[in-house]
Amino acid sequence: MAEDSRVLDARYYMPAFSRTMKIVRGAGSRVWDDRGREYIDCVAGIAVCSTGHCHPKVVEAICGQAKELIHCSNLYYIPNQAELAEKLVGITGLSKAFFSNSGAEANDGAMKLARVRTGRKKFAAFAHGFHGRTCGSLAVTHKPAIREPFEPLSTPCTFVDYGDLDGLAAVVDKDTAGVFVEPIQGEAGVIIPPDEFLRGVREICDDAGALMIVDEVQTGMGRTGKWFAFQHSGVTPDIVTIAKGLASGFPIGALVAREGLEFKKSEHGSTFAGGPLACATALATIGVIEEILPDVAWKGERFMKGLAAHNPRGRGLMIGMSVGDRCPEVQQTCAENAVLVNCAADGNLRLIPPLVITDEEIDTAVGVINAALG
Ligand SMILES: *Cc1c(COP(=O)(O)O)cnc(C)c1O
């Protein structure tokens, strides 16, 4: 059975991913593979399964809504959609929301909103930053290996070293629509910028009249111990984009913008985005995160303390360690010892477990990871 689906995959599925393991079941911070082996999951679908796998309140929301209405189109008012927008406005402190189906699409929407409201064309973003793989979001994603084969992309973007405010000031001008920034770089390997960085980006954007677009696709929804990572810095962005942890694995993305920044009639749209199932699932997810958010910071500290011998860096339950070339081997050894971890870019081991991970699971994972690091 297990081998069969590997054969089918090789024959019928485009080989864009490299993978070995098949995961067939999950509960809380645990998953099981097709051979019945159990793992503590410190990957969480890449920071997606925020409330853990198959949280009962999330399952109940999906099943309940599926029996009422699965889809109806944005031609009509959609159950749960305005309620979710209200919640996102509340937790971001911004003004209005708009939905998408993924993080990349949320960033595409932010790009369109920035262009249409500023009347400007170009963007700035940061080296090693990741904002998605659509033809829009790819233009502000740095990694040449994933961007350059698809050029020309229609959006002009200049990349600046992450943390380099002088470099940013030199490229942001009266033709810049917006600056895309991750508050902590996720795909790059959990790279934390200097404390005053976001405040500096805010000032540079204000001076030039450019919009500050904070990509919270990975850092948002409680991951760092606050609803959004920008909230550690005291600045307010013009636009925030959200996706991964928003609905515990059900696909949905969102952008939330400050007062005065909104799409007008026919300027943007999507067939599926903000549908009844996605919004019900996101609302249930937010309800669960509201209860566990106060625990995220100290759970992260417990993790970091356990890994202290290997110089971890992180905020809340977003933790990275420079491991170098042996990262894939460490990942493999951890899996053999029942803990899933993931190698982000440049030999950085990344831990982004479900926010519901227990003390006992953290301690077990720490033991396995330390042993694998040797
Ligand atoms: C994952 C990610 C994206 C892209 O999200 P998709 O849902 O894969 O399109 C964008 N920005 C950041 C910071 C991400 O981590």
mmCIF file of C-alpha atoms in Angstrom, residues 31-184:
data_model
loop_
_atom_site.group_PDB
_atom_site.id
_atom_site.type_symbol
_atom_site.label_atom_id
_atom_site.label_comp_id
_atom_site.label_asym_id
_atom_site.label_seq_id
_atom_site.Cartn_x
_atom_site.Cartn_y
_atom_site.Cartn_z
ATOM 1 C CA VAL A 31 1.433 12.761 13.562
ATOM 2 C CA TRP A 32 1.584 9.162 12.325
ATOM 3 C CA ASP A 33 3.105 7.859 9.108
ATOM 4 C CA ASP A 34 1.747 5.098 6.869
ATOM 5 C CA ARG A 35 3.870 2.564 8.720
ATOM 6 C CA GLY A 36 2.180 3.426 11.995
ATOM 7 C CA ARG A 37 5.125 5.318 13.480
ATOM 8 C CA GLU A 38 4.350 8.273 15.761
ATOM 9 C CA TYR A 39 6.202 11.607 15.691
ATOM 10 C CA ILE A 40 6.230 14.884 17.631
ATOM 11 C CA ASP A 41 5.636 17.382 14.864
ATOM 12 C CA CYS A 42 7.865 20.479 15.101
ATOM 13 C CA VAL A 43 7.107 21.395 11.487
ATOM 14 C CA ALA A 44 3.305 21.714 11.767
ATOM 15 C CA GLY A 45 2.721 21.847 8.018
ATOM 16 C CA ILE A 46 5.232 24.749 7.916
ATOM 17 C CA ALA A 47 3.747 26.851 10.712
ATOM 18 C CA VAL A 48 0.230 26.108 9.463
ATOM 19 C CA CYS A 49 -1.262 23.699 12.028
ATOM 20 C CA SER A 50 -1.301 26.379 14.713
ATOM 21 C CA THR A 51 -3.910 24.694 16.909
ATOM 22 C CA GLY A 52 -2.358 21.281 16.370
ATOM 23 C CA HIS A 53 -3.689 18.558 14.128
ATOM 24 C CA CYS A 54 -7.453 18.053 14.008
ATOM 25 C CA HIS A 55 -8.253 20.215 17.045
ATOM 26 C CA PRO A 56 -11.790 19.179 18.107
ATOM 27 C CA LYS A 57 -13.119 22.759 17.904
ATOM 28 C CA VAL A 58 -11.683 23.171 14.409
ATOM 29 C CA VAL A 59 -13.050 19.809 13.260
ATOM 30 C CA GLU A 60 -16.450 20.725 14.691
ATOM 31 C CA ALA A 61 -16.439 24.064 12.861
ATOM 32 C CA ILE A 62 -15.541 22.393 9.542
ATOM 33 C CA CYS A 63 -18.118 19.617 9.877
ATOM 34 C CA GLY A 64 -20.833 21.961 11.118
ATOM 35 C CA GLN A 65 -20.310 24.483 8.330
ATOM 36 C CA ALA A 66 -19.969 21.744 5.675
ATOM 37 C CA LYS A 67 -23.486 20.595 6.529
ATOM 38 C CA GLU A 68 -24.871 24.149 6.165
ATOM 39 C CA LEU A 69 -23.117 25.690 3.167
ATOM 40 C CA ILE A 70 -19.742 24.915 1.552
ATOM 41 C CA HIS A 71 -19.590 27.609 -1.122
ATOM 42 C CA CYS A 72 -21.810 30.361 -2.443
ATOM 43 C CA SER A 73 -19.564 33.036 -4.142
ATOM 44 C CA ASN A 74 -18.695 36.595 -3.233
ATOM 45 C CA LEU A 75 -21.716 37.632 -5.318
ATOM 46 C CA TYR A 76 -23.550 37.203 -1.981
ATOM 47 C CA TYR A 77 -22.903 38.014 1.653
ATOM 48 C CA ILE A 78 -21.032 35.005 3.016
ATOM 49 C CA PRO A 79 -21.680 33.431 6.422
ATOM 50 C CA ASN A 80 -18.721 34.053 8.806
ATOM 51 C CA GLN A 81 -16.870 36.363 6.391
ATOM 52 C CA ALA A 82 -17.638 39.732 7.983
ATOM 53 C CA GLU A 83 -17.244 38.189 11.452
ATOM 54 C CA LEU A 84 -13.755 36.985 10.513
ATOM 55 C CA ALA A 85 -12.882 40.382 9.019
ATOM 56 C CA GLU A 86 -13.973 42.007 12.301
ATOM 57 C CA LYS A 87 -11.727 39.628 14.269
ATOM 58 C CA LEU A 88 -8.705 40.286 12.036
ATOM 59 C CA VAL A 89 -9.227 44.025 12.288
ATOM 60 C CA GLY A 90 -9.406 43.634 16.065
ATOM 61 C CA ILE A 91 -6.216 41.611 16.454
ATOM 62 C CA THR A 92 -4.165 43.658 13.945
ATOM 63 C CA GLY A 93 -5.425 47.077 15.064
ATOM 64 C CA LEU A 94 -5.963 47.986 11.397
ATOM 65 C CA SER A 95 -9.158 48.918 9.566
ATOM 66 C CA LYS A 96 -10.449 46.540 6.862
ATOM 67 C CA ALA A 97 -9.682 43.028 5.595
ATOM 68 C CA PHE A 98 -9.818 41.219 2.257
ATOM 69 C CA PHE A 99 -9.474 37.457 1.788
ATOM 70 C CA SER A 100 -7.403 35.217 -0.473
ATOM 71 C CA ASN A 101 -6.619 31.482 -0.622
ATOM 72 C CA SER A 102 -2.915 31.531 0.243
ATOM 73 C CA GLY A 103 -0.041 33.648 1.460
ATOM 74 C CA ALA A 104 1.252 34.397 -2.016
ATOM 75 C CA GLU A 105 -2.173 35.579 -3.089
ATOM 76 C CA ALA A 106 -2.468 37.776 -0.013
ATOM 77 C CA ASN A 107 0.814 39.407 -1.036
ATOM 78 C CA ASP A 108 -0.396 39.754 -4.638
ATOM 79 C CA GLY A 109 -3.439 41.542 -3.243
ATOM 80 C CA ALA A 110 -1.241 43.806 -1.120
ATOM 81 C CA MET A 111 0.778 44.657 -4.225
ATOM 82 C CA LYS A 112 -2.341 45.539 -6.183
ATOM 83 C CA LEU A 113 -3.703 47.604 -3.307
ATOM 84 C CA ALA A 114 -0.409 49.482 -2.920
ATOM 85 C CA ARG A 115 -0.244 50.239 -6.640
ATOM 86 C CA VAL A 116 -3.844 51.253 -7.105
ATOM 87 C CA ARG A 117 -3.932 53.541 -4.062
ATOM 88 C CA THR A 118 -0.492 55.149 -4.435
ATOM 89 C CA GLY A 119 -0.438 55.288 -8.244
ATOM 90 C CA ARG A 120 3.197 54.109 -8.026
ATOM 91 C CA LYS A 121 4.720 51.035 -9.648
ATOM 92 C CA LYS A 122 7.832 49.749 -7.911
ATOM 93 C CA PHE A 123 8.623 47.891 -4.696
ATOM 94 C CA ALA A 124 11.506 47.197 -2.381
ATOM 95 C CA ALA A 125 12.075 43.971 -0.435
ATOM 96 C CA PHE A 126 14.895 42.189 1.364
ATOM 97 C CA ALA A 127 17.626 39.714 0.523
ATOM 98 C CA HIS A 128 16.720 36.133 1.525
ATOM 99 C CA GLY A 129 13.086 37.220 2.017
ATOM 100 C CA PHE A 130 10.234 34.970 0.910
ATOM 101 C CA HIS A 131 6.802 36.231 -0.101
ATOM 102 C CA GLY A 132 5.418 33.464 -2.316
ATOM 103 C CA ARG A 133 5.659 31.858 -5.747
ATOM 104 C CA THR A 134 2.896 33.422 -7.854
ATOM 105 C CA CYS A 135 4.085 35.646 -10.688
ATOM 106 C CA GLY A 136 3.215 38.654 -8.521
ATOM 107 C CA SER A 137 4.698 37.629 -5.180
ATOM 108 C CA LEU A 138 7.722 35.995 -6.835
ATOM 109 C CA ALA A 139 8.864 39.447 -7.948
ATOM 110 C CA VAL A 140 9.468 40.442 -4.304
ATOM 111 C CA THR A 141 10.861 37.012 -3.310
ATOM 112 C CA HIS A 142 14.633 37.224 -3.312
ATOM 113 C CA LYS A 143 16.069 33.755 -3.876
ATOM 114 C CA PRO A 144 17.455 33.857 -7.434
ATOM 115 C CA ALA A 145 17.123 30.076 -7.900
ATOM 116 C CA ILE A 146 13.342 30.193 -7.541
ATOM 117 C CA ARG A 147 12.778 33.604 -9.196
ATOM 118 C CA GLU A 148 15.150 33.967 -12.129
ATOM 119 C CA PRO A 149 13.889 31.041 -14.304
ATOM 120 C CA PHE A 150 10.518 32.812 -14.464
ATOM 121 C CA GLU A 151 11.703 36.308 -15.356
ATOM 122 C CA PRO A 152 10.702 38.728 -16.713
ATOM 123 C CA LEU A 153 8.228 39.341 -13.897
ATOM 124 C CA SER A 154 6.083 42.378 -14.336
ATOM 125 C CA THR A 155 6.848 44.052 -11.014
ATOM 126 C CA PRO A 156 10.060 46.033 -10.567
ATOM 127 C CA CYS A 157 11.604 45.332 -7.176
ATOM 128 C CA THR A 158 14.929 46.258 -5.612
ATOM 129 C CA PHE A 159 16.401 43.993 -2.927
ATOM 130 C CA VAL A 160 18.272 45.352 0.077
ATOM 131 C CA ASP A 161 20.182 43.447 2.796
ATOM 132 C CA TYR A 162 17.871 42.483 5.662
ATOM 133 C CA GLY A 163 18.418 44.942 8.492
ATOM 134 C CA ASP A 164 20.167 47.534 6.296
ATOM 135 C CA LEU A 165 18.215 50.753 6.808
ATOM 136 C CA ASP A 166 20.719 52.973 4.940
ATOM 137 C CA GLY A 167 20.460 50.634 1.968
ATOM 138 C CA LEU A 168 16.665 50.814 2.131
ATOM 139 C CA ALA A 169 16.625 54.606 2.391
ATOM 140 C CA ALA A 170 18.793 54.753 -0.731
ATOM 141 C CA VAL A 171 16.280 52.859 -2.897
ATOM 142 C CA VAL A 172 12.870 53.962 -1.570
ATOM 143 C CA ASP A 173 11.684 57.125 -3.304
ATOM 144 C CA LYS A 174 8.585 58.881 -4.631
ATOM 145 C CA ASP A 175 8.057 56.108 -7.213
ATOM 146 C CA THR A 176 7.996 53.327 -4.589
ATOM 147 C CA ALA A 177 4.528 51.904 -3.967
ATOM 148 C CA GLY A 178 5.542 49.751 -1.017
ATOM 149 C CA VAL A 179 8.190 47.908 0.958
ATOM 150 C CA PHE A 180 7.625 44.194 1.674
ATOM 151 C CA VAL A 181 9.167 43.028 4.923
ATOM 152 C CA GLU A 182 9.000 39.922 7.109
ATOM 153 C CA PRO A 183 9.315 40.849 10.827
ATOM 154 C CA ILE A 184 11.373 37.662 11.210
#
